[in-house]
Coordinates of C-alpha atoms in Angstrom, one line a residue:
M1 CA 0.0 0.0 -0.1
I2 CA 1.3 3.5 -0.9
G3 CA 1.6 5.5 2.2
A4 CA 0.3 9.1 2.7
R5 CA 2.7 11.9 2.0
N6 CA 2.9 15.4 3.6
S7 CA 0.7 17.7 1.3
T8 CA 3.4 20.4 1.1
T9 CA 6.0 17.8 -0.1
I10 CA 3.6 16.7 -2.9
I11 CA 3.4 20.3 -4.0
H12 CA 7.2 20.9 -4.0
L13 CA 7.8 17.5 -5.9
F14 CA 5.2 18.3 -8.6
K15 CA 5.5 22.0 -9.1
G16 CA 6.5 22.7 -12.7
K17 CA 6.0 19.0 -13.7
N18 CA 2.2 18.4 -13.0
N19 CA 0.2 21.5 -12.2
E20 CA -3.1 19.6 -12.0
I21 CA -1.8 17.8 -9.0
V22 CA -0.3 20.9 -7.5
D23 CA -3.5 22.9 -7.9
A24 CA -5.5 20.0 -6.4
V25 CA -3.2 19.7 -3.4
Q26 CA -3.0 23.3 -2.8
R27 CA -6.9 23.6 -2.8
Y28 CA -7.0 20.9 -0.2
E29 CA -4.6 22.8 2.1
E30 CA -6.7 25.7 1.8
L31 CA -9.7 23.8 3.0
Y32 CA -8.2 21.2 5.4
G33 CA -4.7 22.5 6.2
V34 CA -1.3 20.8 5.7
G35 CA -1.0 17.1 6.6
P36 CA -0.6 13.6 5.2
I37 CA -2.5 12.9 2.0
W38 CA -3.0 10.6 -0.8
V39 CA -3.6 11.8 -4.5
I40 CA -6.1 9.7 -6.4
R41 CA -6.3 10.0 -10.1
V42 CA -9.3 8.3 -12.0
P43 CA -9.9 8.6 -15.8
A44 CA -13.1 8.9 -17.6
R45 CA -14.4 5.9 -19.3
I46 CA -14.9 5.6 -23.1
C47 CA -16.7 2.6 -24.6
L48 CA -16.1 1.8 -28.3
A49 CA -18.4 -1.2 -28.7
A50 CA -20.9 -3.3 -26.9
D51 CA -22.4 -0.4 -24.8
H52 CA -25.0 -1.5 -22.2
T53 CA -24.3 -5.1 -22.6
D54 CA -22.4 -5.6 -19.2
Y55 CA -25.5 -6.3 -17.2
W56 CA -27.1 -8.7 -19.7
P57 CA -27.1 -12.3 -18.5
G58 CA -27.5 -15.3 -20.7
F59 CA -24.4 -14.7 -22.8
T60 CA -20.7 -13.5 -22.3
S61 CA -20.7 -9.9 -23.2
E62 CA -17.5 -8.6 -24.9
L63 CA -17.0 -4.8 -24.5
V64 CA -14.3 -2.7 -26.1
V65 CA -13.4 0.3 -23.9
M66 CA -10.6 2.6 -23.0
A67 CA -9.7 5.2 -20.5
S68 CA -9.4 8.8 -21.4
D69 CA -5.9 10.4 -21.1
S70 CA -7.5 13.9 -21.0
Q71 CA -10.6 13.8 -18.8
V72 CA -9.5 12.9 -15.3
M73 CA -10.8 13.3 -11.8
Y74 CA -8.3 14.0 -9.0
A75 CA -9.1 13.3 -5.3
V76 CA -6.9 14.6 -2.5
V77 CA -7.6 12.4 0.5
G78 CA -6.5 13.0 4.1
P79 CA -7.1 10.5 6.8
R80 CA -8.9 11.7 10.1
D81 CA -8.8 10.2 13.4
D82 CA -12.7 10.3 14.0
E83 CA -15.8 9.2 12.2
V84 CA -16.4 12.2 10.0
V85 CA -16.3 12.1 6.2
S86 CA -15.8 15.6 4.9
C87 CA -15.9 16.2 1.1
N88 CA -15.9 19.2 -1.3
S89 CA -15.6 19.7 -5.1
S90 CA -14.3 22.6 -7.2
G91 CA -17.3 22.0 -9.6
D92 CA -20.0 24.6 -9.9
G93 CA -23.0 23.6 -7.7
F94 CA -21.3 20.9 -5.6
E95 CA -21.6 22.2 -2.2
Q96 CA -19.3 20.9 0.6
W97 CA -20.9 18.3 3.0
E98 CA -20.1 16.1 6.0
Q99 CA -21.5 12.8 7.3
K100 CA -20.6 10.6 10.2
L101 CA -19.9 6.8 9.8
G102 CA -22.2 6.0 12.6
E103 CA -25.2 7.8 11.1
N104 CA -27.4 5.5 9.0
A105 CA -24.8 2.9 9.1
P106 CA -25.7 -0.4 7.2
I107 CA -27.1 -3.3 9.1
G108 CA -26.5 -6.9 8.3
D109 CA -24.4 -8.5 5.4
D110 CA -26.9 -8.3 2.5
W111 CA -26.2 -5.3 0.5
L112 CA -29.2 -5.5 -1.8
S113 CA -31.7 -6.2 1.1
W114 CA -30.3 -3.2 3.0
L115 CA -30.7 -0.8 0.0
E116 CA -34.3 -2.1 -0.5
A117 CA -35.1 -1.4 3.0
L118 CA -33.4 2.1 2.8
G119 CA -35.0 3.1 -0.4
A120 CA -33.4 5.4 -3.1
P121 CA -31.8 8.5 -1.5
T122 CA -32.6 12.1 -2.5
P123 CA -30.5 12.9 -5.5
H124 CA -27.0 14.4 -4.3
W125 CA -23.4 14.1 -5.2
S126 CA -22.6 12.7 -1.8
N127 CA -24.6 9.6 -2.6
Y128 CA -21.7 8.4 -4.9
V129 CA -19.1 8.8 -2.2
M130 CA -21.3 7.5 0.6
G131 CA -22.4 4.5 -1.4
S132 CA -18.7 3.4 -1.4
V133 CA -18.4 4.3 2.3
R134 CA -21.5 2.2 3.3
H135 CA -20.5 -0.7 1.1
A136 CA -17.1 -0.8 2.9
Q137 CA -18.7 -0.5 6.3
M138 CA -20.9 -3.5 5.6
F139 CA -18.1 -5.8 4.6
E140 CA -14.9 -4.5 6.2
E141 CA -13.8 -3.1 9.6
V142 CA -14.2 0.6 9.0
K143 CA -13.5 3.0 11.9
L144 CA -12.1 6.1 10.5
G145 CA -13.4 8.9 8.1
F146 CA -11.5 11.1 5.8
N147 CA -11.3 14.6 4.2
M148 CA -11.5 14.6 0.4
S149 CA -11.3 17.3 -2.2
I150 CA -12.3 16.8 -5.8
T151 CA -11.2 18.5 -8.9
S152 CA -12.1 17.2 -12.3
T153 CA -11.9 17.6 -16.0
I154 CA -14.6 15.0 -16.5
P155 CA -17.8 16.8 -17.5
P156 CA -20.6 16.1 -15.1
D157 CA -23.8 14.7 -16.8
S158 CA -21.7 13.8 -20.0
G159 CA -21.8 9.9 -20.3
S160 CA -18.0 9.8 -19.5
S161 CA -19.2 8.3 -16.0
S162 CA -17.9 11.2 -13.7
S163 CA -20.4 9.5 -11.2
S164 CA -18.5 6.2 -11.4
A165 CA -15.2 8.1 -11.0
L166 CA -16.5 9.8 -8.0
A167 CA -17.6 6.4 -6.4
I168 CA -14.1 5.0 -7.1
C169 CA -12.6 8.0 -5.6
G170 CA -14.8 7.4 -2.5
M171 CA -13.9 3.8 -2.4
F172 CA -10.2 4.6 -2.6
A173 CA -10.5 7.1 0.4
I174 CA -12.4 4.9 2.7
R175 CA -10.2 1.9 2.1
L176 CA -6.8 3.8 2.3
S177 CA -8.0 5.6 5.5
N178 CA -8.7 2.4 7.1
Q179 CA -5.7 0.4 5.7
L180 CA -7.6 -1.8 3.4
T181 CA -6.5 -3.3 0.1
T182 CA -7.1 -1.3 -3.0
D183 CA -6.2 -3.6 -5.8
A184 CA -8.0 -3.4 -9.2
E185 CA -10.3 -6.4 -8.7
V186 CA -11.4 -5.4 -5.2
M187 CA -12.0 -1.8 -6.4
T188 CA -14.0 -2.8 -9.5
F189 CA -16.4 -5.3 -7.9
T190 CA -16.9 -3.4 -4.7
T191 CA -17.5 0.1 -6.4
A192 CA -19.9 -1.4 -8.9
E193 CA -22.1 -2.8 -6.2
A194 CA -21.6 0.3 -4.0
E195 CA -23.0 2.7 -6.8
W196 CA -26.4 0.9 -6.5
F197 CA -26.8 3.1 -3.2
C198 CA -27.7 5.9 -5.6
G199 CA -30.7 4.0 -7.0
T200 CA -29.4 2.8 -10.2
R201 CA -28.7 -1.0 -11.0
G202 CA -25.9 -0.8 -13.5
G203 CA -23.1 -3.1 -14.3
M204 CA -19.4 -2.7 -13.8
M205 CA -18.2 -1.6 -17.1
D206 CA -17.3 1.8 -16.0
H207 CA -15.4 0.8 -12.8
A208 CA -13.5 -2.0 -14.7
T209 CA -12.4 0.2 -17.5
M210 CA -11.1 2.9 -15.0
M211 CA -9.2 0.3 -13.0
Y212 CA -7.6 -2.0 -15.6
S213 CA -7.0 0.4 -18.6
H214 CA -3.5 0.8 -20.2
S215 CA -2.0 3.7 -22.3
N216 CA -2.3 3.3 -26.1
S217 CA -4.5 0.2 -25.7
V218 CA -8.1 -0.7 -25.4
L219 CA -9.5 -3.2 -23.2
R220 CA -11.6 -6.3 -24.0
L221 CA -13.9 -6.8 -21.1
T222 CA -16.1 -9.8 -20.7
F223 CA -18.7 -10.6 -18.0
N224 CA -20.4 -13.8 -17.0
P225 CA -17.5 -14.5 -16.2
F226 CA -15.5 -11.3 -15.8
S227 CA -12.2 -11.0 -17.6
Q228 CA -10.0 -8.3 -19.0
Q229 CA -7.6 -8.3 -21.9
V230 CA -5.4 -5.6 -23.1
I231 CA -5.3 -4.9 -26.9
E232 CA -2.6 -2.6 -28.1
L233 CA -3.9 -0.1 -30.6
P234 CA -2.5 -0.7 -34.0
K235 CA -0.2 1.8 -35.7
E236 CA -2.9 2.7 -38.1
M237 CA -4.7 4.4 -35.4
N238 CA -1.6 6.9 -35.1
D239 CA -3.2 8.9 -38.0
V240 CA -6.6 9.6 -36.3
K241 CA -7.8 11.0 -33.1
F242 CA -10.9 10.5 -30.7
A243 CA -12.9 13.4 -29.5
T244 CA -15.7 14.1 -27.4
L245 CA -18.5 16.6 -28.2
F246 CA -20.6 17.7 -25.4
T247 CA -24.3 18.2 -26.3
H248 CA -26.3 19.0 -23.1
P249 CA -26.3 17.6 -19.8
S250 CA -27.6 14.1 -19.1
K251 CA -29.2 14.8 -15.7
K252 CA -29.9 11.6 -13.8
G253 CA -33.3 12.9 -12.5
D254 CA -36.3 10.7 -11.9
E255 CA -37.1 10.5 -15.7
V256 CA -33.7 9.5 -16.8
K257 CA -33.1 7.2 -13.9
R258 CA -36.2 5.3 -14.7
A259 CA -35.3 5.0 -18.4
F260 CA -31.9 3.7 -17.3
N261 CA -33.5 1.1 -14.9
E262 CA -35.9 0.1 -17.6
L263 CA -33.0 -1.0 -19.8
A264 CA -31.3 -2.9 -17.0
F265 CA -34.7 -4.4 -16.2
V266 CA -35.5 -5.7 -19.5
A267 CA -32.0 -7.2 -19.8
R268 CA -31.8 -8.9 -16.4
E269 CA -35.4 -9.8 -15.6
I270 CA -37.6 -10.0 -18.7
I271 CA -35.4 -11.5 -21.5
P272 CA -34.0 -14.3 -19.4
R273 CA -37.6 -15.4 -18.5
L274 CA -38.7 -15.2 -22.2
V275 CA -36.0 -16.9 -24.1
S276 CA -34.8 -20.5 -24.1
K277 CA -31.2 -21.4 -23.3
N278 CA -28.7 -21.7 -26.1
W279 CA -30.3 -19.0 -28.2
Q280 CA -27.2 -17.1 -29.2
D281 CA -26.7 -18.5 -32.7
D282 CA -30.3 -18.0 -33.5
W283 CA -30.9 -14.6 -31.8
K284 CA -32.6 -12.9 -34.9
N285 CA -35.5 -15.6 -35.0
V286 CA -35.6 -15.3 -31.3
A287 CA -36.1 -11.5 -31.5
R288 CA -39.1 -12.1 -33.9
E289 CA -40.9 -14.1 -31.3
L290 CA -40.6 -11.6 -28.6
P291 CA -43.1 -9.2 -27.7
E292 CA -42.5 -5.7 -29.0
K293 CA -43.7 -4.2 -25.7
M294 CA -45.0 -5.1 -22.3
S295 CA -47.0 -3.1 -19.8
R296 CA -46.6 -3.1 -16.1
E297 CA -49.9 -4.8 -15.9
E298 CA -48.8 -7.5 -18.3
I299 CA -45.6 -8.1 -16.4
T300 CA -47.6 -8.4 -13.1
N301 CA -50.1 -10.9 -14.6
R302 CA -47.4 -13.0 -16.2
W303 CA -45.1 -13.3 -13.1
P304 CA -47.4 -12.5 -10.1
N305 CA -45.0 -14.2 -7.6
E306 CA -41.9 -12.2 -8.6
C307 CA -43.4 -8.7 -8.8
E308 CA -42.5 -7.8 -5.1
V309 CA -38.8 -8.6 -6.1
F310 CA -39.0 -6.6 -9.1
E311 CA -40.4 -3.5 -7.3
K312 CA -37.7 -3.8 -4.5
M313 CA -35.0 -4.3 -7.1
Y314 CA -36.2 -1.4 -9.3
P315 CA -38.1 1.2 -7.2
A316 CA -37.3 4.1 -9.5
L317 CA -39.1 2.1 -12.4
F318 CA -42.0 0.5 -10.4
D319 CA -43.4 3.7 -8.8
V320 CA -45.5 4.5 -11.9
N321 CA -47.4 2.6 -14.6
F322 CA -45.1 2.0 -17.6
E323 CA -44.9 0.2 -21.1
I324 CA -41.5 -0.8 -22.0
K325 CA -39.9 -2.1 -25.4
I326 CA -38.6 -5.7 -25.2
A327 CA -37.6 -7.1 -28.7
D328 CA -35.8 -3.8 -29.7
R329 CA -33.7 -3.8 -26.5
F330 CA -32.7 -7.4 -27.2
R331 CA -31.9 -6.6 -30.8
F332 CA -29.7 -3.7 -29.7
A333 CA -27.7 -5.8 -27.1
M334 CA -27.1 -8.7 -29.7
R335 CA -26.1 -6.1 -32.5
E336 CA -23.7 -4.5 -30.1
L337 CA -22.2 -7.8 -29.3
D338 CA -21.6 -8.4 -33.0
R339 CA -20.2 -4.9 -33.4
S340 CA -17.7 -5.6 -30.5
K341 CA -16.5 -8.9 -32.1
R342 CA -16.0 -7.2 -35.6
M343 CA -14.2 -4.2 -33.9
Q344 CA -11.8 -6.7 -32.1
S345 CA -11.0 -8.5 -35.3
I346 CA -10.4 -5.2 -37.1
L347 CA -8.0 -3.8 -34.3
T348 CA -6.0 -7.2 -34.2
S349 CA -6.0 -7.9 -38.2
G350 CA -2.8 -5.8 -38.9
N351 CA -4.6 -3.8 -41.6
S352 CA -7.3 -1.8 -39.8
T353 CA -8.6 1.4 -41.2
A354 CA -10.4 4.4 -39.6
E355 CA -13.2 3.9 -42.0
Q356 CA -13.9 0.4 -40.7
I357 CA -13.8 1.5 -37.0
G358 CA -16.0 4.6 -38.0
N359 CA -18.5 2.5 -39.7
I360 CA -19.0 0.3 -36.6
M361 CA -19.4 3.5 -34.5
N362 CA -22.0 4.8 -37.1
E363 CA -24.1 1.6 -36.8
A364 CA -24.1 2.0 -33.1
W365 CA -25.4 5.5 -33.4
V366 CA -28.3 4.4 -35.5
D367 CA -29.2 1.6 -33.2
A368 CA -28.8 3.8 -30.0
G369 CA -31.8 5.8 -31.3
E370 CA -34.0 3.3 -33.2
L371 CA -33.6 0.3 -30.8
Y372 CA -32.4 1.5 -27.6
G373 CA -34.1 5.0 -27.4
I374 CA -31.3 7.0 -25.7
R375 CA -30.6 9.8 -28.2
T376 CA -32.3 13.2 -28.1
P377 CA -33.1 15.7 -30.6
E378 CA -30.3 17.9 -29.6
M379 CA -27.7 15.0 -29.8
D380 CA -28.9 14.4 -33.3
Q381 CA -28.5 18.0 -34.3
F382 CA -24.9 18.0 -33.1
A383 CA -24.2 14.7 -34.8
N384 CA -25.5 16.1 -38.1
Q385 CA -23.2 19.2 -37.9
A386 CA -20.3 17.0 -37.1
R387 CA -20.9 14.6 -40.1
E388 CA -20.7 17.7 -42.6
I389 CA -17.0 18.2 -41.5
P390 CA -14.6 16.3 -44.0
G391 CA -12.5 13.8 -42.1
V392 CA -15.0 12.7 -39.5
Y393 CA -15.2 8.9 -39.8
G394 CA -17.7 8.0 -37.0
I395 CA -19.9 9.2 -34.2
K396 CA -21.6 7.4 -31.5
V397 CA -23.3 8.0 -28.2
M398 CA -21.2 7.8 -24.9
G399 CA -22.5 6.2 -21.9
A400 CA -26.1 6.1 -20.9
G401 CA -27.2 8.7 -23.5
F402 CA -30.2 11.1 -23.0
G403 CA -27.6 13.9 -23.6
G404 CA -23.9 14.0 -22.6
N405 CA -20.9 13.4 -24.8
L406 CA -20.7 12.0 -28.3
L407 CA -17.6 10.1 -29.4
L408 CA -16.1 11.1 -32.5
L409 CA -13.3 9.4 -34.7
T410 CA -11.4 11.8 -37.0
D411 CA -8.3 12.4 -38.9
N412 CA -5.5 14.0 -36.8
N413 CA -5.7 17.2 -38.9
V414 CA -9.6 17.7 -38.8
D415 CA -10.6 21.1 -37.4
L416 CA -13.5 20.7 -35.1
S417 CA -13.8 24.1 -34.0
P418 CA -16.9 24.9 -36.0
L419 CA -18.7 22.6 -33.5
G420 CA -17.7 24.9 -30.6
E421 CA -14.2 24.9 -29.1
E422 CA -15.5 24.9 -25.6
I423 CA -17.4 21.6 -26.0
I424 CA -14.8 19.6 -27.9
Q425 CA -12.2 17.6 -25.9
E426 CA -9.5 15.4 -27.8
C427 CA -8.7 12.2 -26.1
Y428 CA -6.6 9.2 -26.5
A429 CA -6.3 5.8 -24.8
G430 CA -5.0 6.5 -21.2
R431 CA -3.9 4.6 -18.1
A432 CA -5.9 3.2 -15.3
A433 CA -6.8 4.8 -11.9
S434 CA -4.0 5.0 -9.5
I435 CA -2.8 6.4 -6.3
I436 CA -0.2 8.9 -7.2
D437 CA 3.2 7.6 -6.0
A438 CA 5.5 10.4 -4.9
E439 CA 8.4 8.0 -4.7
Y440 CA 9.1 8.1 -8.4
M441 CA 9.4 11.9 -8.1
M442 CA 12.0 11.8 -5.3
P443 CA 15.4 12.8 -6.3
K444 CA 17.6 9.8 -7.4
L445 CA 21.3 10.3 -6.2
D446 CA 23.4 8.9 -9.0
N447 CA 25.7 10.1 -11.7
S448 CA 22.7 11.3 -13.9
T449 CA 21.4 13.6 -11.2
P450 CA 21.2 17.3 -11.9
P451 CA 23.6 19.8 -10.2
L452 CA 23.6 19.2 -6.6
A453 CA 24.4 21.4 -3.6
A454 CA 25.1 20.5 -0.1
V455 CA 24.1 22.8 2.9
L456 CA 25.6 22.1 6.4
L457 CA 23.9 23.8 9.3
C458 CA 26.4 24.7 12.0
G459 CA 24.1 26.7 14.3
G460 CA 24.2 27.1 18.1
K461 CA 26.0 29.5 20.5
G462 CA 27.9 26.8 22.1
S463 CA 26.9 28.2 25.7
R464 CA 27.2 25.1 27.6
M465 CA 30.6 24.3 26.1
I466 CA 31.9 27.6 26.8
K467 CA 30.9 27.1 30.4
Q468 CA 33.1 24.1 30.5
G469 CA 36.0 26.1 29.1
I470 CA 35.7 24.8 25.5
T471 CA 35.7 27.7 23.0
T472 CA 35.8 25.7 19.8
H473 CA 32.4 25.7 18.1
K474 CA 31.0 22.2 18.4
P475 CA 30.7 21.4 14.7
L476 CA 34.5 22.0 14.6
L477 CA 35.4 19.6 17.2
N478 CA 38.2 17.3 16.1
L479 CA 37.3 13.7 15.2
N480 CA 40.6 11.7 14.7
G481 CA 42.5 15.0 14.6
V482 CA 40.2 16.6 11.9
P483 CA 37.5 19.0 12.6
S484 CA 34.2 17.2 12.2
T485 CA 32.7 19.6 9.7
K486 CA 35.8 19.4 7.4
L487 CA 35.5 15.5 7.7
V488 CA 31.8 15.6 6.5
I489 CA 32.8 17.8 3.7
Q490 CA 35.6 15.6 2.6
Q491 CA 33.3 12.6 2.7
L492 CA 30.8 14.5 0.4
L493 CA 33.7 15.6 -2.0
N494 CA 34.8 11.9 -2.2
S495 CA 31.5 10.4 -2.9
N496 CA 30.3 9.6 -6.4
L497 CA 28.1 12.6 -6.5
N498 CA 29.1 15.8 -8.1
Y499 CA 28.4 18.7 -5.6
S500 CA 28.6 21.9 -7.5
Q501 CA 28.2 24.0 -4.4
I502 CA 28.9 23.4 -0.7
I503 CA 27.4 26.1 1.8
I504 CA 28.0 26.4 5.5
V505 CA 25.6 28.3 7.7
V506 CA 27.1 29.5 11.0
P507 CA 26.0 31.9 13.7
P508 CA 27.5 35.5 14.0
G509 CA 31.1 35.9 15.2
R510 CA 32.1 32.4 13.9
E511 CA 32.9 33.1 10.3
A512 CA 36.7 33.4 10.8
E513 CA 36.9 30.1 12.7
Y514 CA 35.2 28.4 9.9
D515 CA 37.4 30.1 7.2
E516 CA 40.5 29.0 8.9
A517 CA 39.2 25.3 9.5
L518 CA 37.7 24.8 6.0
T519 CA 40.4 26.5 4.0
G520 CA 40.9 25.0 0.5
L521 CA 37.8 23.1 0.4
G522 CA 35.9 25.6 -1.8
V523 CA 32.9 26.2 0.6
K524 CA 30.9 29.2 1.1
I525 CA 30.2 30.4 4.4
I526 CA 26.9 32.1 5.3
T527 CA 25.8 33.8 8.5
Q528 CA 22.5 33.4 10.2
H529 CA 22.2 36.6 11.9
E530 CA 19.3 35.6 14.1
A531 CA 18.7 32.3 15.7
L532 CA 15.4 31.7 14.3
G533 CA 15.7 27.9 13.9
T534 CA 16.4 25.4 11.1
G535 CA 13.9 26.5 8.7
N536 CA 15.3 30.0 8.8
A537 CA 18.8 28.7 8.5
V538 CA 17.8 26.9 5.1
H539 CA 16.1 30.1 4.0
C540 CA 19.2 32.0 4.4
I541 CA 21.0 30.2 1.6
I542 CA 18.2 30.1 -1.0
D543 CA 19.4 33.4 -2.8
E544 CA 23.1 32.0 -2.6
L545 CA 22.4 28.8 -4.5
L546 CA 23.8 28.8 -8.2
S547 CA 21.0 28.9 -10.8
P548 CA 21.5 25.4 -12.3
I549 CA 21.0 23.7 -8.7
E550 CA 18.0 21.5 -8.6
Q551 CA 18.6 19.3 -5.6
V552 CA 20.0 20.2 -2.3
Y553 CA 21.5 17.8 0.4
V554 CA 21.0 19.5 4.0
S555 CA 22.5 18.2 7.2
F556 CA 23.1 19.6 10.7
G557 CA 26.8 20.2 11.3
T558 CA 26.6 18.6 14.6
Q559 CA 25.4 15.3 13.2

């Protein structure tokens, strides 16, 4: 497990190297003060093929997905020594909130039963964090809360699954703060279940994508059973780029939540009860035999003994009368599975083309409207404008639809600014979620190290030694006949490191003594005029450092 690091240390290590991390940590310090932290990075999810099939039973779904390298959520997490969970976000409209672990804590060890008894919570961004917290509380020993500050370039309500990214941040936070494991498999399975706390009943495509992705690659994800396989993007993809086009917010209010749960309900509950086993090879004929629609009354009459389970599992759907499409939803899933297999074949063929990938995306766009019903008129309008631009190969819906982002595949040189620069974001295949490890940013002391300086702090008045009749300054006492500070300097000069500058900081009145003892060693002696402590002593030398110096070794002269 990666340990927490001091927030100010993180700022200094990443300054000039990753301003996103620096800004996020500085914001945390403004809110919660300086202290030990973890920095969590979670990418947006992009699905290229087999959308909305991860929760279909009855066949092994095969999704082609990747993480975005440009749309990322950062969570700066600080452990607490009490039961408080305190969170804030830099996003507009996301007010700060606090909850306690002991309030509304889960009961028992059956997550779904507890959720059924609890009911769907009032919509609020805290639900995605607290769902992860409550899930961990049910199955792990959780005693301590955390502070968490969120900054994100994943647009909310965009279909890039900022909600799942937030849930993953929450799961990282509660597990790290209580010294629990955070490996990819644990994070994927637990967070997917935890997100049901919000009232939806989705699968775990988002979470698996975020936890397993690799740079310059797509993932092949299967479910029933779960597996993940990295497929490196072929060289032909170097000439094209992906971009997201934001249309309008996909608010997960009651209407959209109901529509999303309708899709999951048909997939999980209705289709498995209507079709026989071993139907995959004959799915087109099976689709013809399925009812086009079913009403709530028809479902209740057909499965009277199971309606109570349906209502508990999908409360956001069963609180009103409805009529839902059956056959078209089934056709969509089967056609998405076929598109995924074709895309995998193209990407691994050795002669893939952007037109081939784009055609599959365009097929998915058509079905998302005609068979799955997740497009809106505004989305269609933006897509039509994009298709008029030469070099746009493919367009598809991202995520749950009903607004949000469209995914475009284009030539590298295509100018998409006519669509609106503020709503276009280029993206490439990025890496998985991670805890930022400051260790790789720590200075590496070897022959390739940038110019070094050494600073020896030789402070103190030596009052006690003077009372004993010893007038030599303590850092200059002899060790084997050599002044100890001189011995340290000789060791530094004889090491395999190249010290471009050595500075000695001494109290007033001691300068001549050090000049004499250290003659010929090429050191610079600086006076600390006021005894204001170690930090001030180091500060005294800042303006004296040579401009190429990047790293400084600091030691107390008496040590």
